[in-house]
Amino acid sequence: MSSGRGDQRMGPDRFRAARAIHRRVADEDAQRGTLSVFVAIVFTGLVLVIGLVVDSGGRLDAGVNADEYANEAARAGVQRINTADAIAGTSIQVNCNRTTGAPAAVKVYLAQVGMAASKIVCTATTVEVTVRTSYRTKVLSIVGIDSFPITVSGTATLVTGQQQPNTEQP
């Protein structure tokens, strides 16, 4: 015959302790890895924010440079005046001939800086140049944003000390 105490240890109390230990271990396992997920989410968000800052700044800088090149190209074009008319004293106007005038000067200038004009508008007193380029992203290419398009225009106006040549000789 066995005593009541020995049977009691082997009974429900023993299983209750094992269940309590199992619950503690299971709860710790439920929390295991949550810090890693949190760090991964925060790190991804931080990389995206840094990417936006870096690539937005780069895009802004590329846009400023393209704007400067478009304005300089327009200035180069407006300097090509119709010399025959200016020497004859009939008028001072921009030479809009595509091969020898302002459009040719614009194309030469932009080729020197590695760009091309998408549109050139030439009148007797103004030259307008539109340049299209793009900024290749440094960080955002990780998430599939490879470039930002840039379109800028520059205008130059012909200004002379007088609008009509002085035909009077001293």
mmCIF file with all atom_site columns, C-alpha atoms in Angstrom:
data_model
loop_
_atom_site.group_PDB
_atom_site.id
_atom_site.type_symbol
_atom_site.label_atom_id
_atom_site.label_alt_id
_atom_site.label_comp_id
_atom_site.label_asym_id
_atom_site.label_entity_id
_atom_site.label_seq_id
_atom_site.pdbx_PDB_ins_code
_atom_site.Cartn_x
_atom_site.Cartn_y
_atom_site.Cartn_z
_atom_site.occupancy
_atom_site.B_iso_or_equiv
_atom_site.pdbx_formal_charge
_atom_site.auth_seq_id
_atom_site.auth_comp_id
_atom_site.auth_asym_id
_atom_site.auth_atom_id
_atom_site.pdbx_PDB_model_num
ATOM 1   C CA . MET A 1 1   ? 0.000  0.000   0.000   1.00 0.00 ? 1   MET A CA 1
ATOM 2   C CA . SER A 1 2   ? 1.159  3.414   -0.672  1.00 0.00 ? 2   SER A CA 1
ATOM 3   C CA . SER A 1 3   ? 0.732  6.466   1.415   1.00 0.00 ? 3   SER A CA 1
ATOM 4   C CA . GLY A 1 4   ? -1.464 9.330   0.374   1.00 0.00 ? 4   GLY A CA 1
ATOM 5   C CA . ARG A 1 5   ? 1.415  11.770  0.262   1.00 0.00 ? 5   ARG A CA 1
ATOM 6   C CA . GLY A 1 6   ? 3.361  10.017  -2.453  1.00 0.00 ? 6   GLY A CA 1
ATOM 7   C CA . ASP A 1 7   ? 0.314  9.799   -4.641  1.00 0.00 ? 7   ASP A CA 1
ATOM 8   C CA . GLN A 1 8   ? -0.395 13.456  -4.128  1.00 0.00 ? 8   GLN A CA 1
ATOM 9   C CA . ARG A 1 9   ? 3.039  14.541  -5.433  1.00 0.00 ? 9   ARG A CA 1
ATOM 10  C CA . MET A 1 10  ? 2.571  12.506  -8.525  1.00 0.00 ? 10  MET A CA 1
ATOM 11  C CA . GLY A 1 11  ? -0.900 13.949  -9.090  1.00 0.00 ? 11  GLY A CA 1
ATOM 12  C CA . PRO A 1 12  ? -2.313 17.257  -10.245 1.00 0.00 ? 12  PRO A CA 1
ATOM 13  C CA . ASP A 1 13  ? 0.118  19.500  -8.266  1.00 0.00 ? 13  ASP A CA 1
ATOM 14  C CA . ARG A 1 14  ? 3.090  18.233  -10.205 1.00 0.00 ? 14  ARG A CA 1
ATOM 15  C CA . PHE A 1 15  ? 1.396  19.055  -13.516 1.00 0.00 ? 15  PHE A CA 1
ATOM 16  C CA . ARG A 1 16  ? 0.307  22.485  -12.289 1.00 0.00 ? 16  ARG A CA 1
ATOM 17  C CA . ALA A 1 17  ? 3.964  23.468  -11.664 1.00 0.00 ? 17  ALA A CA 1
ATOM 18  C CA . ALA A 1 18  ? 5.014  22.124  -15.057 1.00 0.00 ? 18  ALA A CA 1
ATOM 19  C CA . ARG A 1 19  ? 2.232  24.108  -16.738 1.00 0.00 ? 19  ARG A CA 1
ATOM 20  C CA . ALA A 1 20  ? 3.326  27.286  -14.940 1.00 0.00 ? 20  ALA A CA 1
ATOM 21  C CA . ILE A 1 21  ? 6.922  26.802  -16.083 1.00 0.00 ? 21  ILE A CA 1
ATOM 22  C CA . HIS A 1 22  ? 5.715  26.073  -19.602 1.00 0.00 ? 22  HIS A CA 1
ATOM 23  C CA . ARG A 1 23  ? 3.637  29.284  -19.612 1.00 0.00 ? 23  ARG A CA 1
ATOM 24  C CA . ARG A 1 24  ? 6.660  31.352  -18.555 1.00 0.00 ? 24  ARG A CA 1
ATOM 25  C CA . VAL A 1 25  ? 8.846  29.849  -21.265 1.00 0.00 ? 25  VAL A CA 1
ATOM 26  C CA . ALA A 1 26  ? 6.087  30.275  -23.865 1.00 0.00 ? 26  ALA A CA 1
ATOM 27  C CA . ASP A 1 27  ? 5.588  33.951  -22.917 1.00 0.00 ? 27  ASP A CA 1
ATOM 28  C CA . GLU A 1 28  ? 9.300  34.642  -23.276 1.00 0.00 ? 28  GLU A CA 1
ATOM 29  C CA . ASP A 1 29  ? 9.278  32.950  -26.677 1.00 0.00 ? 29  ASP A CA 1
ATOM 30  C CA . ALA A 1 30  ? 6.368  35.141  -27.751 1.00 0.00 ? 30  ALA A CA 1
ATOM 31  C CA . GLN A 1 31  ? 8.482  38.266  -27.077 1.00 0.00 ? 31  GLN A CA 1
ATOM 32  C CA . ARG A 1 32  ? 11.611 36.842  -28.642 1.00 0.00 ? 32  ARG A CA 1
ATOM 33  C CA . GLY A 1 33  ? 12.483 38.644  -31.926 1.00 0.00 ? 33  GLY A CA 1
ATOM 34  C CA . THR A 1 34  ? 10.150 41.631  -31.503 1.00 0.00 ? 34  THR A CA 1
ATOM 35  C CA . LEU A 1 35  ? 13.107 43.976  -30.971 1.00 0.00 ? 35  LEU A CA 1
ATOM 36  C CA . SER A 1 36  ? 14.619 42.773  -34.239 1.00 0.00 ? 36  SER A CA 1
ATOM 37  C CA . VAL A 1 37  ? 11.410 43.542  -36.125 1.00 0.00 ? 37  VAL A CA 1
ATOM 38  C CA . PHE A 1 38  ? 11.222 46.973  -34.493 1.00 0.00 ? 38  PHE A CA 1
ATOM 39  C CA . VAL A 1 39  ? 14.845 47.767  -35.402 1.00 0.00 ? 39  VAL A CA 1
ATOM 40  C CA . ALA A 1 40  ? 14.290 46.607  -38.993 1.00 0.00 ? 40  ALA A CA 1
ATOM 41  C CA . ILE A 1 41  ? 11.223 48.834  -39.393 1.00 0.00 ? 41  ILE A CA 1
ATOM 42  C CA . VAL A 1 42  ? 12.924 51.865  -37.833 1.00 0.00 ? 42  VAL A CA 1
ATOM 43  C CA . PHE A 1 43  ? 16.106 51.297  -39.859 1.00 0.00 ? 43  PHE A CA 1
ATOM 44  C CA . THR A 1 44  ? 14.126 51.064  -43.112 1.00 0.00 ? 44  THR A CA 1
ATOM 45  C CA . GLY A 1 45  ? 12.267 54.275  -42.314 1.00 0.00 ? 45  GLY A CA 1
ATOM 46  C CA . LEU A 1 46  ? 15.515 56.017  -41.395 1.00 0.00 ? 46  LEU A CA 1
ATOM 47  C CA . VAL A 1 47  ? 17.149 54.942  -44.667 1.00 0.00 ? 47  VAL A CA 1
ATOM 48  C CA . LEU A 1 48  ? 14.155 56.280  -46.614 1.00 0.00 ? 48  LEU A CA 1
ATOM 49  C CA . VAL A 1 49  ? 14.272 59.634  -44.808 1.00 0.00 ? 49  VAL A CA 1
ATOM 50  C CA . ILE A 1 50  ? 18.033 59.934  -45.350 1.00 0.00 ? 50  ILE A CA 1
ATOM 51  C CA . GLY A 1 51  ? 17.512 58.953  -48.991 1.00 0.00 ? 51  GLY A CA 1
ATOM 52  C CA . LEU A 1 52  ? 14.882 61.649  -49.430 1.00 0.00 ? 52  LEU A CA 1
ATOM 53  C CA . VAL A 1 53  ? 17.150 64.271  -47.903 1.00 0.00 ? 53  VAL A CA 1
ATOM 54  C CA . VAL A 1 54  ? 20.239 63.274  -49.904 1.00 0.00 ? 54  VAL A CA 1
ATOM 55  C CA . ASP A 1 55  ? 18.486 62.785  -53.234 1.00 0.00 ? 55  ASP A CA 1
ATOM 56  C CA . SER A 1 56  ? 16.207 65.821  -52.876 1.00 0.00 ? 56  SER A CA 1
ATOM 57  C CA . GLY A 1 57  ? 19.274 67.954  -52.210 1.00 0.00 ? 57  GLY A CA 1
ATOM 58  C CA . GLY A 1 58  ? 21.025 66.426  -55.207 1.00 0.00 ? 58  GLY A CA 1
ATOM 59  C CA . ARG A 1 59  ? 17.993 67.015  -57.406 1.00 0.00 ? 59  ARG A CA 1
ATOM 60  C CA . LEU A 1 60  ? 17.810 70.626  -56.254 1.00 0.00 ? 60  LEU A CA 1
ATOM 61  C CA . ASP A 1 61  ? 21.503 71.144  -56.993 1.00 0.00 ? 61  ASP A CA 1
ATOM 62  C CA . ALA A 1 62  ? 21.159 69.532  -60.443 1.00 0.00 ? 62  ALA A CA 1
ATOM 63  C CA . GLY A 1 63  ? 18.164 71.777  -61.171 1.00 0.00 ? 63  GLY A CA 1
ATOM 64  C CA . VAL A 1 64  ? 20.116 74.899  -60.211 1.00 0.00 ? 64  VAL A CA 1
ATOM 65  C CA . ASN A 1 65  ? 23.021 73.834  -62.435 1.00 0.00 ? 65  ASN A CA 1
ATOM 66  C CA . ALA A 1 66  ? 20.709 73.091  -65.374 1.00 0.00 ? 66  ALA A CA 1
ATOM 67  C CA . ASP A 1 67  ? 19.035 76.490  -64.895 1.00 0.00 ? 67  ASP A CA 1
ATOM 68  C CA . GLU A 1 68  ? 22.418 78.218  -64.955 1.00 0.00 ? 68  GLU A CA 1
ATOM 69  C CA . TYR A 1 69  ? 23.398 76.350  -68.136 1.00 0.00 ? 69  TYR A CA 1
ATOM 70  C CA . ALA A 1 70  ? 20.094 77.266  -69.818 1.00 0.00 ? 70  ALA A CA 1
ATOM 71  C CA . ASN A 1 71  ? 20.558 80.953  -68.936 1.00 0.00 ? 71  ASN A CA 1
ATOM 72  C CA . GLU A 1 72  ? 24.179 80.945  -70.102 1.00 0.00 ? 72  GLU A CA 1
ATOM 73  C CA . ALA A 1 73  ? 23.193 79.263  -73.358 1.00 0.00 ? 73  ALA A CA 1
ATOM 74  C CA . ALA A 1 74  ? 20.527 81.913  -73.933 1.00 0.00 ? 74  ALA A CA 1
ATOM 75  C CA . ARG A 1 75  ? 23.128 84.637  -73.273 1.00 0.00 ? 75  ARG A CA 1
ATOM 76  C CA . ALA A 1 76  ? 25.512 82.997  -75.732 1.00 0.00 ? 76  ALA A CA 1
ATOM 77  C CA . GLY A 1 77  ? 22.731 82.961  -78.311 1.00 0.00 ? 77  GLY A CA 1
ATOM 78  C CA . VAL A 1 78  ? 21.628 86.563  -77.804 1.00 0.00 ? 78  VAL A CA 1
ATOM 79  C CA . GLN A 1 79  ? 25.192 87.736  -78.448 1.00 0.00 ? 79  GLN A CA 1
ATOM 80  C CA . ARG A 1 80  ? 24.871 86.560  -82.053 1.00 0.00 ? 80  ARG A CA 1
ATOM 81  C CA . ILE A 1 81  ? 23.491 89.712  -83.620 1.00 0.00 ? 81  ILE A CA 1
ATOM 82  C CA . ASN A 1 82  ? 22.788 90.374  -87.265 1.00 0.00 ? 82  ASN A CA 1
ATOM 83  C CA . THR A 1 83  ? 26.144 92.052  -87.952 1.00 0.00 ? 83  THR A CA 1
ATOM 84  C CA . ALA A 1 84  ? 25.340 93.079  -91.535 1.00 0.00 ? 84  ALA A CA 1
ATOM 85  C CA . ASP A 1 85  ? 22.283 95.061  -90.401 1.00 0.00 ? 85  ASP A CA 1
ATOM 86  C CA . ALA A 1 86  ? 24.143 96.528  -87.415 1.00 0.00 ? 86  ALA A CA 1
ATOM 87  C CA . ILE A 1 87  ? 27.080 97.688  -89.579 1.00 0.00 ? 87  ILE A CA 1
ATOM 88  C CA . ALA A 1 88  ? 24.725 99.084  -92.232 1.00 0.00 ? 88  ALA A CA 1
ATOM 89  C CA . GLY A 1 89  ? 22.934 100.981 -89.488 1.00 0.00 ? 89  GLY A CA 1
ATOM 90  C CA . THR A 1 90  ? 19.495 99.586  -90.221 1.00 0.00 ? 90  THR A CA 1
ATOM 91  C CA . SER A 1 91  ? 18.824 97.621  -86.994 1.00 0.00 ? 91  SER A CA 1
ATOM 92  C CA . ILE A 1 92  ? 20.334 95.769  -84.078 1.00 0.00 ? 92  ILE A CA 1
ATOM 93  C CA . GLN A 1 93  ? 18.668 92.355  -83.860 1.00 0.00 ? 93  GLN A CA 1
ATOM 94  C CA . VAL A 1 94  ? 19.470 88.789  -82.844 1.00 0.00 ? 94  VAL A CA 1
ATOM 95  C CA . ASN A 1 95  ? 20.528 86.590  -85.747 1.00 0.00 ? 95  ASN A CA 1
ATOM 96  C CA . CYS A 1 96  ? 18.043 83.718  -85.688 1.00 0.00 ? 96  CYS A CA 1
ATOM 97  C CA . ASN A 1 97  ? 19.645 81.722  -88.524 1.00 0.00 ? 97  ASN A CA 1
ATOM 98  C CA . ARG A 1 98  ? 19.748 78.092  -87.377 1.00 0.00 ? 98  ARG A CA 1
ATOM 99  C CA . THR A 1 99  ? 23.218 77.367  -88.759 1.00 0.00 ? 99  THR A CA 1
ATOM 100 C CA . THR A 1 100 ? 25.114 80.576  -87.984 1.00 0.00 ? 100 THR A CA 1
ATOM 101 C CA . GLY A 1 101 ? 22.979 82.503  -85.505 1.00 0.00 ? 101 GLY A CA 1
ATOM 102 C CA . ALA A 1 102 ? 21.680 82.171  -81.968 1.00 0.00 ? 102 ALA A CA 1
ATOM 103 C CA . PRO A 1 103 ? 20.411 78.564  -82.218 1.00 0.00 ? 103 PRO A CA 1
ATOM 104 C CA . ALA A 1 104 ? 23.853 77.391  -83.344 1.00 0.00 ? 104 ALA A CA 1
ATOM 105 C CA . ALA A 1 105 ? 25.555 79.283  -80.497 1.00 0.00 ? 105 ALA A CA 1
ATOM 106 C CA . VAL A 1 106 ? 23.131 77.752  -77.988 1.00 0.00 ? 106 VAL A CA 1
ATOM 107 C CA . LYS A 1 107 ? 23.844 74.234  -79.248 1.00 0.00 ? 107 LYS A CA 1
ATOM 108 C CA . VAL A 1 108 ? 27.618 74.768  -79.144 1.00 0.00 ? 108 VAL A CA 1
ATOM 109 C CA . TYR A 1 109 ? 27.528 76.102  -75.580 1.00 0.00 ? 109 TYR A CA 1
ATOM 110 C CA . LEU A 1 110 ? 25.304 73.299  -74.284 1.00 0.00 ? 110 LEU A CA 1
ATOM 111 C CA . ALA A 1 111 ? 27.431 70.651  -76.033 1.00 0.00 ? 111 ALA A CA 1
ATOM 112 C CA . GLN A 1 112 ? 30.479 71.993  -74.174 1.00 0.00 ? 112 GLN A CA 1
ATOM 113 C CA . VAL A 1 113 ? 28.757 71.395  -70.817 1.00 0.00 ? 113 VAL A CA 1
ATOM 114 C CA . GLY A 1 114 ? 27.318 68.007  -71.828 1.00 0.00 ? 114 GLY A CA 1
ATOM 115 C CA . MET A 1 115 ? 23.687 69.015  -72.310 1.00 0.00 ? 115 MET A CA 1
ATOM 116 C CA . ALA A 1 116 ? 21.293 69.556  -75.188 1.00 0.00 ? 116 ALA A CA 1
ATOM 117 C CA . ALA A 1 117 ? 18.438 71.993  -75.738 1.00 0.00 ? 117 ALA A CA 1
ATOM 118 C CA . SER A 1 118 ? 14.972 70.522  -76.094 1.00 0.00 ? 118 SER A CA 1
ATOM 119 C CA . LYS A 1 119 ? 13.585 73.825  -77.402 1.00 0.00 ? 119 LYS A CA 1
ATOM 120 C CA . ILE A 1 120 ? 15.105 77.089  -78.692 1.00 0.00 ? 120 ILE A CA 1
ATOM 121 C CA . VAL A 1 121 ? 12.901 80.116  -79.375 1.00 0.00 ? 121 VAL A CA 1
ATOM 122 C CA . CYS A 1 122 ? 14.615 83.013  -81.105 1.00 0.00 ? 122 CYS A CA 1
ATOM 123 C CA . THR A 1 123 ? 13.097 86.441  -81.807 1.00 0.00 ? 123 THR A CA 1
ATOM 124 C CA . ALA A 1 124 ? 14.652 89.735  -82.848 1.00 0.00 ? 124 ALA A CA 1
ATOM 125 C CA . THR A 1 125 ? 15.345 90.671  -79.212 1.00 0.00 ? 125 THR A CA 1
ATOM 126 C CA . THR A 1 126 ? 15.207 87.479  -77.122 1.00 0.00 ? 126 THR A CA 1
ATOM 127 C CA . VAL A 1 127 ? 16.462 83.925  -77.006 1.00 0.00 ? 127 VAL A CA 1
ATOM 128 C CA . GLU A 1 128 ? 14.703 81.327  -74.857 1.00 0.00 ? 128 GLU A CA 1
ATOM 129 C CA . VAL A 1 129 ? 16.319 77.952  -74.213 1.00 0.00 ? 129 VAL A CA 1
ATOM 130 C CA . THR A 1 130 ? 14.623 74.934  -72.614 1.00 0.00 ? 130 THR A CA 1
ATOM 131 C CA . VAL A 1 131 ? 16.834 72.160  -71.266 1.00 0.00 ? 131 VAL A CA 1
ATOM 132 C CA . ARG A 1 132 ? 15.651 68.722  -70.141 1.00 0.00 ? 132 ARG A CA 1
ATOM 133 C CA . THR A 1 133 ? 17.886 66.524  -68.070 1.00 0.00 ? 133 THR A CA 1
ATOM 134 C CA . SER A 1 134 ? 17.578 64.170  -65.124 1.00 0.00 ? 134 SER A CA 1
ATOM 135 C CA . TYR A 1 135 ? 19.176 63.562  -61.755 1.00 0.00 ? 135 TYR A CA 1
ATOM 136 C CA . ARG A 1 136 ? 20.236 59.979  -61.060 1.00 0.00 ? 136 ARG A CA 1
ATOM 137 C CA . THR A 1 137 ? 19.414 59.130  -57.448 1.00 0.00 ? 137 THR A CA 1
ATOM 138 C CA . LYS A 1 138 ? 22.074 57.877  -55.058 1.00 0.00 ? 138 LYS A CA 1
ATOM 139 C CA . VAL A 1 139 ? 20.017 56.333  -52.237 1.00 0.00 ? 139 VAL A CA 1
ATOM 140 C CA . LEU A 1 140 ? 16.416 56.114  -53.453 1.00 0.00 ? 140 LEU A CA 1
ATOM 141 C CA . SER A 1 141 ? 17.444 53.752  -56.250 1.00 0.00 ? 141 SER A CA 1
ATOM 142 C CA . ILE A 1 142 ? 17.310 51.097  -53.510 1.00 0.00 ? 142 ILE A CA 1
ATOM 143 C CA . VAL A 1 143 ? 13.507 51.425  -53.497 1.00 0.00 ? 143 VAL A CA 1
ATOM 144 C CA . GLY A 1 144 ? 13.158 51.731  -57.278 1.00 0.00 ? 144 GLY A CA 1
ATOM 145 C CA . ILE A 1 145 ? 13.332 55.510  -57.784 1.00 0.00 ? 145 ILE A CA 1
ATOM 146 C CA . ASP A 1 146 ? 16.233 55.753  -60.228 1.00 0.00 ? 146 ASP A CA 1
ATOM 147 C CA . SER A 1 147 ? 16.006 59.359  -61.416 1.00 0.00 ? 147 SER A CA 1
ATOM 148 C CA . PHE A 1 148 ? 14.182 62.669  -61.172 1.00 0.00 ? 148 PHE A CA 1
ATOM 149 C CA . PRO A 1 149 ? 13.364 64.533  -64.426 1.00 0.00 ? 149 PRO A CA 1
ATOM 150 C CA . ILE A 1 150 ? 14.438 68.175  -64.645 1.00 0.00 ? 150 ILE A CA 1
ATOM 151 C CA . THR A 1 151 ? 13.120 70.738  -67.144 1.00 0.00 ? 151 THR A CA 1
ATOM 152 C CA . VAL A 1 152 ? 14.299 74.349  -66.955 1.00 0.00 ? 152 VAL A CA 1
ATOM 153 C CA . SER A 1 153 ? 14.188 77.394  -69.212 1.00 0.00 ? 153 SER A CA 1
ATOM 154 C CA . GLY A 1 154 ? 16.498 80.338  -69.558 1.00 0.00 ? 154 GLY A CA 1
ATOM 155 C CA . THR A 1 155 ? 15.835 83.599  -71.360 1.00 0.00 ? 155 THR A CA 1
ATOM 156 C CA . ALA A 1 156 ? 18.167 86.361  -72.454 1.00 0.00 ? 156 ALA A CA 1
ATOM 157 C CA . THR A 1 157 ? 17.104 89.692  -73.892 1.00 0.00 ? 157 THR A CA 1
ATOM 158 C CA . LEU A 1 158 ? 19.195 91.794  -76.255 1.00 0.00 ? 158 LEU A CA 1
ATOM 159 C CA . VAL A 1 159 ? 19.931 95.127  -74.616 1.00 0.00 ? 159 VAL A CA 1
ATOM 160 C CA . THR A 1 160 ? 21.892 97.833  -76.363 1.00 0.00 ? 160 THR A CA 1
ATOM 161 C CA . GLY A 1 161 ? 22.719 101.367 -75.422 1.00 0.00 ? 161 GLY A CA 1
ATOM 162 C CA . GLN A 1 162 ? 20.382 102.425 -78.200 1.00 0.00 ? 162 GLN A CA 1
ATOM 163 C CA . GLN A 1 163 ? 17.692 100.606 -80.082 1.00 0.00 ? 163 GLN A CA 1
ATOM 164 C CA . GLN A 1 164 ? 18.568 102.062 -83.469 1.00 0.00 ? 164 GLN A CA 1
ATOM 165 C CA . PRO A 1 165 ? 22.123 102.542 -84.674 1.00 0.00 ? 165 PRO A CA 1
ATOM 166 C CA . ASN A 1 166 ? 23.406 106.098 -84.710 1.00 0.00 ? 166 ASN A CA 1
ATOM 167 C CA . THR A 1 167 ? 23.834 107.029 -88.373 1.00 0.00 ? 167 THR A CA 1
ATOM 168 C CA . GLU A 1 168 ? 25.263 110.446 -87.671 1.00 0.00 ? 168 GLU A CA 1
ATOM 169 C CA . GLN A 1 169 ? 29.000 110.742 -88.193 1.00 0.00 ? 169 GLN A CA 1
ATOM 170 C CA . PRO A 1 170 ? 30.950 113.208 -86.043 1.00 0.00 ? 170 PRO A CA 1
#
